[in-house]
Amino acid sequence: MPDVRGRVRARTVALGALPAIVVLLLLALVPITPAPAAARAEEGGGAGDVGPEEFESIPAYDVVLAIAANGDLHVRETITYDFARGGEHGIVRRLPYRRGDRLFDIRDVRTSSSTGAPARARTRRLWHDLLISVGDDDRTVRGRQAYVIEYTVSGAFTPGAVHDELNWDALGTSWDVPIREAAVRVEAPVVLRKVRCRSGTSESATGCLRDRDGPYAIDFTQSGLRPHESMHVTVLLPKDAISVPSPRRARPHWAVTWAGSGLLLLALAGVAGVARGGRTVPGDRGLVPAGRGRLLVALGGLLVAADVSHEVARHGVWAVSVGDASMGGVALTVVGTAIVSLHRFPIRITQRGPGKGNRVGDEPPVRTDRVRRPSVLLVRSGRIAADDVTRGSEPGRRARRTAERWPGGR
């Protein structure tokens, strides 16, 4: 089989050496005065600043995946990048550190440039990705530059009953520019028997060109990758061929169970029942003090903060997870807010009469031990004594019924 990886490596070396060759030709043919050289230095261009293209692209992308005996994955990426005429401050490599609830530990990030471009590395986490920015915000680079990014990944392997499996996106799907030539090399301390590569996207993937380089290394190459297309490598190693630790997992973003949901619904139902039945005037002995309501609000907020910050402190702000503890804190906050509201907006509770649905703010129903309007009519007519009406005696009750039957005292 032809040495396909050798061709890609040769192209990469040639692409990296091309700027130097062009510069030498310019030095031989065109006299360069100190002033233009100083001007180029002020522009921030490196040794590889030559021939900027109209559109950005990646002429060559070379990746080495070295599997260690302890299960770590050592990655070295050599990226040759053609910047547009306007120039950029560098490149940004996005690496997933979380897939679903699966966590990867990406460490020992190192960057460099063989063309003299600024290669200072800065890392930050955004959503489920680790962003590695390579370059300098104060300097602009143009033309063709070469960058090297090295890092180590722990927890990339998934242990199985028969095989330990590695699924890795070698190039990443975040590149907005085409990749002309790509090569991925897989190296392992054991014989590689089951290794495959698919290029493109998850919807339309094709096989990569493969070449074995001995029993412990396999090369894959692919040409003409469009933006957001990558090369996905799958490696199956015999069980216990290397040491594979258990995968690290994080709680999902929504980890609420029926217990937390039920607690919140119970609190909401209780508050709704109180609101429907009415409210109590502050100062009544049966009312919970407003201070206890504020205490419940504070405790609920602390409970939510403790539940959310647990994952954030370990894996960053984008790893936030809401669980049953958060729902319990929300329930306490709802109850505490309802108690405080009863004190701040007092409305008298109304009592329900038989068969009547009184609303908040209605006048209380007439009580049997005190008859008002009917008693006045009957007392004035001399048909019943006022004491009998106010004491709620049997004549008073008959008088009330008579008044309700014949309004106006008839």
mmCIF file of N, CA, C and O in Angstrom, residues 158-214:
data_model
loop_
_atom_site.group_PDB
_atom_site.id
_atom_site.type_symbol
_atom_site.label_atom_id
_atom_site.label_comp_id
_atom_site.label_asym_id
_atom_site.label_seq_id
_atom_site.Cartn_x
_atom_site.Cartn_y
_atom_site.Cartn_z
ATOM 1 N N THR A 158 -13.889 4.064 27.343
ATOM 2 C CA THR A 158 -15.086 3.517 27.994
ATOM 3 C C THR A 158 -14.863 2.025 28.227
ATOM 4 O O THR A 158 -14.724 1.262 27.260
ATOM 5 N N PRO A 159 -14.811 1.574 29.478
ATOM 6 C CA PRO A 159 -14.592 0.144 29.725
ATOM 7 C C PRO A 159 -15.814 -0.675 29.347
ATOM 8 O O PRO A 159 -16.962 -0.245 29.515
ATOM 9 N N GLY A 160 -15.573 -1.861 28.803
ATOM 10 C CA GLY A 160 -16.641 -2.778 28.425
ATOM 11 C C GLY A 160 -16.357 -4.178 28.921
ATOM 12 O O GLY A 160 -15.311 -4.446 29.534
ATOM 13 N N ALA A 161 -17.281 -5.088 28.642
ATOM 14 C CA ALA A 161 -17.111 -6.467 29.106
ATOM 15 C C ALA A 161 -16.019 -7.193 28.339
ATOM 16 O O ALA A 161 -15.278 -7.999 28.902
ATOM 17 N N VAL A 162 -15.888 -6.906 27.034
ATOM 18 C CA VAL A 162 -14.909 -7.589 26.197
ATOM 19 C C VAL A 162 -13.818 -6.631 25.718
ATOM 20 O O VAL A 162 -12.638 -7.000 25.665
ATOM 21 N N HIS A 163 -14.197 -5.385 25.372
ATOM 22 C CA HIS A 163 -13.238 -4.423 24.842
ATOM 23 C C HIS A 163 -13.344 -3.117 25.624
ATOM 24 O O HIS A 163 -14.395 -2.784 26.184
ATOM 25 N N ASP A 164 -12.249 -2.384 25.634
ATOM 26 C CA ASP A 164 -12.216 -1.005 26.096
ATOM 27 C C ASP A 164 -12.227 -0.119 24.854
ATOM 28 O O ASP A 164 -11.383 -0.281 23.964
ATOM 29 N N GLU A 165 -13.176 0.808 24.804
ATOM 30 C CA GLU A 165 -13.437 1.539 23.563
ATOM 31 C C GLU A 165 -13.079 3.012 23.695
ATOM 32 O O GLU A 165 -13.329 3.652 24.720
ATOM 33 N N LEU A 166 -12.508 3.541 22.621
ATOM 34 C CA LEU A 166 -12.194 4.961 22.501
ATOM 35 C C LEU A 166 -12.924 5.517 21.292
ATOM 36 O O LEU A 166 -12.779 5.017 20.177
ATOM 37 N N ASN A 167 -13.730 6.547 21.507
ATOM 38 C CA ASN A 167 -14.386 7.280 20.421
ATOM 39 C C ASN A 167 -13.936 8.734 20.527
ATOM 40 O O ASN A 167 -14.260 9.412 21.523
ATOM 41 N N TRP A 168 -13.231 9.198 19.501
ATOM 42 C CA TRP A 168 -12.653 10.531 19.600
ATOM 43 C C TRP A 168 -12.805 11.289 18.296
ATOM 44 O O TRP A 168 -12.550 10.753 17.223
ATOM 45 N N ASP A 169 -13.239 12.547 18.423
ATOM 46 C CA ASP A 169 -13.329 13.462 17.287
ATOM 47 C C ASP A 169 -11.962 14.118 17.130
ATOM 48 O O ASP A 169 -11.593 15.006 17.905
ATOM 49 N N ALA A 170 -11.207 13.684 16.129
ATOM 50 C CA ALA A 170 -9.801 14.074 16.037
ATOM 51 C C ALA A 170 -9.606 15.527 15.629
ATOM 52 O O ALA A 170 -8.642 16.173 16.063
ATOM 53 N N LEU A 171 -10.484 16.071 14.788
ATOM 54 C CA LEU A 171 -10.306 17.429 14.277
ATOM 55 C C LEU A 171 -11.262 18.428 14.915
ATOM 56 O O LEU A 171 -10.942 19.612 14.996
ATOM 57 N N GLY A 172 -12.420 17.965 15.307
ATOM 58 C CA GLY A 172 -13.430 18.878 15.829
ATOM 59 C C GLY A 172 -14.306 19.430 14.719
ATOM 60 O O GLY A 172 -13.837 19.665 13.588
ATOM 61 N N THR A 173 -15.550 19.651 15.017
ATOM 62 C CA THR A 173 -16.507 20.143 14.019
ATOM 63 C C THR A 173 -16.767 21.644 14.132
ATOM 64 O O THR A 173 -17.744 22.139 13.580
ATOM 65 N N SER A 174 -15.918 22.357 14.855
ATOM 66 C CA SER A 174 -16.151 23.789 15.057
ATOM 67 C C SER A 174 -15.418 24.671 14.055
ATOM 68 O O SER A 174 -15.587 25.890 14.091
ATOM 69 N N TRP A 175 -14.617 24.084 13.165
ATOM 70 C CA TRP A 175 -13.878 24.900 12.194
ATOM 71 C C TRP A 175 -14.828 25.432 11.128
ATOM 72 O O TRP A 175 -15.556 24.670 10.494
ATOM 73 N N ASP A 176 -14.790 26.741 10.916
ATOM 74 C CA ASP A 176 -15.641 27.389 9.907
ATOM 75 C C ASP A 176 -14.973 27.466 8.532
ATOM 76 O O ASP A 176 -15.519 28.106 7.624
ATOM 77 N N VAL A 177 -13.809 26.856 8.388
ATOM 78 C CA VAL A 177 -13.060 26.920 7.128
ATOM 79 C C VAL A 177 -12.832 25.499 6.618
ATOM 80 O O VAL A 177 -12.867 24.536 7.389
ATOM 81 N N PRO A 178 -12.608 25.319 5.314
ATOM 82 C CA PRO A 178 -12.343 23.977 4.783
ATOM 83 C C PRO A 178 -10.953 23.480 5.169
ATOM 84 O O PRO A 178 -10.029 24.262 5.393
ATOM 85 N N ILE A 179 -10.820 22.161 5.232
ATOM 86 C CA ILE A 179 -9.543 21.507 5.521
ATOM 87 C C ILE A 179 -9.156 20.716 4.277
ATOM 88 O O ILE A 179 -9.853 19.776 3.885
ATOM 89 N N ARG A 180 -8.049 21.095 3.656
ATOM 90 C CA ARG A 180 -7.672 20.478 2.388
ATOM 91 C C ARG A 180 -7.107 19.070 2.587
ATOM 92 O O ARG A 180 -7.498 18.130 1.898
ATOM 93 N N GLU A 181 -6.157 18.927 3.503
ATOM 94 C CA GLU A 181 -5.541 17.622 3.757
ATOM 95 C C GLU A 181 -5.509 17.384 5.263
ATOM 96 O O GLU A 181 -5.085 18.253 6.026
ATOM 97 N N ALA A 182 -5.967 16.200 5.678
ATOM 98 C CA ALA A 182 -5.973 15.851 7.103
ATOM 99 C C ALA A 182 -5.402 14.458 7.276
ATOM 100 O O ALA A 182 -5.636 13.564 6.449
ATOM 101 N N ALA A 183 -4.664 14.266 8.359
ATOM 102 C CA ALA A 183 -4.073 12.968 8.677
ATOM 103 C C ALA A 183 -4.176 12.730 10.171
ATOM 104 O O ALA A 183 -3.909 13.639 10.974
ATOM 105 N N VAL A 184 -4.573 11.528 10.550
ATOM 106 C CA VAL A 184 -4.695 11.141 11.955
ATOM 107 C C VAL A 184 -3.915 9.851 12.157
ATOM 108 O O VAL A 184 -4.134 8.864 11.443
ATOM 109 N N ARG A 185 -3.019 9.860 13.116
ATOM 110 C CA ARG A 185 -2.198 8.690 13.435
ATOM 111 C C ARG A 185 -2.583 8.200 14.838
ATOM 112 O O ARG A 185 -2.635 8.999 15.786
ATOM 113 N N VAL A 186 -2.828 6.897 14.956
ATOM 114 C CA VAL A 186 -3.171 6.274 16.231
ATOM 115 C C VAL A 186 -2.021 5.381 16.640
ATOM 116 O O VAL A 186 -1.614 4.477 15.876
ATOM 117 N N GLU A 187 -1.478 5.610 17.835
ATOM 118 C CA GLU A 187 -0.389 4.808 18.376
ATOM 119 C C GLU A 187 -0.824 4.215 19.715
ATOM 120 O O GLU A 187 -1.523 4.871 20.493
ATOM 121 N N ALA A 188 -0.402 2.967 19.980
ATOM 122 C CA ALA A 188 -0.797 2.286 21.209
ATOM 123 C C ALA A 188 0.341 1.396 21.684
ATOM 124 O O ALA A 188 1.184 0.957 20.880
ATOM 125 N N PRO A 189 0.385 1.088 22.993
ATOM 126 C CA PRO A 189 1.423 0.181 23.508
ATOM 127 C C PRO A 189 1.112 -1.294 23.252
ATOM 128 O O PRO A 189 1.935 -2.152 23.566
ATOM 129 N N VAL A 190 -0.063 -1.583 22.678
ATOM 130 C CA VAL A 190 -0.443 -2.956 22.343
ATOM 131 C C VAL A 190 -0.780 -3.010 20.852
ATOM 132 O O VAL A 190 -0.918 -1.971 20.190
ATOM 133 N N VAL A 191 -0.908 -4.201 20.345
ATOM 134 C CA VAL A 191 -1.212 -4.371 18.922
ATOM 135 C C VAL A 191 -2.605 -3.831 18.624
ATOM 136 O O VAL A 191 -3.577 -4.143 19.330
ATOM 137 N N LEU A 192 -2.685 -3.016 17.586
ATOM 138 C CA LEU A 192 -3.962 -2.427 17.173
ATOM 139 C C LEU A 192 -4.615 -3.335 16.131
ATOM 140 O O LEU A 192 -4.082 -3.520 15.039
ATOM 141 N N ARG A 193 -5.758 -3.879 16.489
ATOM 142 C CA ARG A 193 -6.460 -4.786 15.570
ATOM 143 C C ARG A 193 -7.792 -4.207 15.091
ATOM 144 O O ARG A 193 -8.171 -4.401 13.944
ATOM 145 N N LYS A 194 -8.513 -3.534 15.976
ATOM 146 C CA LYS A 194 -9.833 -3.020 15.616
ATOM 147 C C LYS A 194 -9.824 -1.503 15.743
ATOM 148 O O LYS A 194 -10.080 -0.940 16.820
ATOM 149 N N VAL A 195 -9.518 -0.856 14.647
ATOM 150 C CA VAL A 195 -9.474 0.606 14.579
ATOM 151 C C VAL A 195 -10.159 1.027 13.291
ATOM 152 O O VAL A 195 -9.891 0.466 12.220
ATOM 153 N N ARG A 196 -11.033 1.983 13.373
ATOM 154 C CA ARG A 196 -11.705 2.489 12.174
ATOM 155 C C ARG A 196 -11.838 4.002 12.264
ATOM 156 O O ARG A 196 -11.769 4.595 13.338
ATOM 157 N N CYS A 197 -12.056 4.612 11.101
ATOM 158 C CA CYS A 197 -12.160 6.067 11.005
ATOM 159 C C CYS A 197 -13.271 6.411 10.030
ATOM 160 O O CYS A 197 -13.400 5.792 8.970
ATOM 161 N N ARG A 198 -14.080 7.395 10.406
ATOM 162 C CA ARG A 198 -15.146 7.915 9.538
ATOM 163 C C ARG A 198 -14.966 9.419 9.432
ATOM 164 O O ARG A 198 -14.725 10.113 10.432
ATOM 165 N N SER A 199 -15.085 9.948 8.219
ATOM 166 C CA SER A 199 -14.912 11.378 7.993
ATOM 167 C C SER A 199 -16.214 11.985 7.490
ATOM 168 O O SER A 199 -17.073 11.295 6.940
ATOM 169 N N GLY A 200 -16.344 13.291 7.695
ATOM 170 C CA GLY A 200 -17.548 14.008 7.286
ATOM 171 C C GLY A 200 -18.337 14.437 8.494
ATOM 172 O O GLY A 200 -17.792 14.883 9.512
ATOM 173 N N THR A 201 -19.653 14.309 8.408
ATOM 174 C CA THR A 201 -20.540 14.628 9.515
ATOM 175 C C THR A 201 -21.241 13.361 9.973
ATOM 176 O O THR A 201 -21.150 12.316 9.343
ATOM 177 N N SER A 202 -21.959 13.469 11.084
ATOM 178 C CA SER A 202 -22.660 12.298 11.603
ATOM 179 C C SER A 202 -23.759 11.837 10.657
ATOM 180 O O SER A 202 -24.111 10.656 10.623
ATOM 181 N N GLU A 203 -24.332 12.780 9.865
ATOM 182 C CA GLU A 203 -25.390 12.408 8.930
ATOM 183 C C GLU A 203 -24.835 11.762 7.657
ATOM 184 O O GLU A 203 -25.455 10.866 7.089
ATOM 185 N N SER A 204 -23.683 12.229 7.195
ATOM 186 C CA SER A 204 -23.095 11.687 5.959
ATOM 187 C C SER A 204 -21.606 11.460 6.189
ATOM 188 O O SER A 204 -20.786 12.348 5.971
ATOM 189 N N ALA A 205 -21.274 10.266 6.671
ATOM 190 C CA ALA A 205 -19.888 9.928 6.967
ATOM 191 C C ALA A 205 -19.380 8.894 5.969
ATOM 192 O O ALA A 205 -20.123 8.011 5.526
ATOM 193 N N THR A 206 -18.127 9.007 5.624
ATOM 194 C CA THR A 206 -17.475 8.064 4.709
ATOM 195 C C THR A 206 -16.205 7.545 5.370
ATOM 196 O O THR A 206 -15.673 8.156 6.305
ATOM 197 N N GLY A 207 -15.708 6.430 4.869
ATOM 198 C CA GLY A 207 -14.487 5.860 5.405
ATOM 199 C C GLY A 207 -13.257 6.657 5.030
ATOM 200 O O GLY A 207 -13.201 7.303 3.981
ATOM 201 N N CYS A 208 -12.254 6.616 5.903
ATOM 202 C CA CYS A 208 -10.991 7.306 5.645
ATOM 203 C C CYS A 208 -10.011 6.346 4.962
ATOM 204 O O CYS A 208 -10.126 5.120 5.087
ATOM 205 N N LEU A 209 -9.057 6.925 4.243
ATOM 206 C CA LEU A 209 -7.992 6.130 3.640
ATOM 207 C C LEU A 209 -7.050 5.665 4.753
ATOM 208 O O LEU A 209 -6.594 6.470 5.564
ATOM 209 N N ARG A 210 -6.767 4.360 4.788
ATOM 210 C CA ARG A 210 -6.049 3.764 5.920
ATOM 211 C C ARG A 210 -4.729 3.163 5.458
ATOM 212 O O ARG A 210 -4.620 2.595 4.370
ATOM 213 N N ASP A 211 -3.727 3.267 6.350
ATOM 214 C CA ASP A 211 -2.427 2.665 6.087
ATOM 215 C C ASP A 211 -1.831 2.244 7.428
ATOM 216 O O ASP A 211 -1.721 3.049 8.356
ATOM 217 N N ARG A 212 -1.464 0.970 7.535
ATOM 218 C CA ARG A 212 -0.875 0.472 8.781
ATOM 219 C C ARG A 212 0.629 0.719 8.764
ATOM 220 O O ARG A 212 1.324 0.410 7.810
ATOM 221 N N ASP A 213 1.109 1.257 9.884
ATOM 222 C CA ASP A 213 2.533 1.509 10.050
ATOM 223 C C ASP A 213 3.055 0.613 11.181
ATOM 224 O O ASP A 213 3.342 1.063 12.284
ATOM 225 N N GLY A 214 3.131 -0.674 10.924
ATOM 226 C CA GLY A 214 3.547 -1.610 11.943
ATOM 227 C C GLY A 214 2.373 -2.045 12.799
ATOM 228 O O GLY A 214 1.236 -1.603 12.615
#
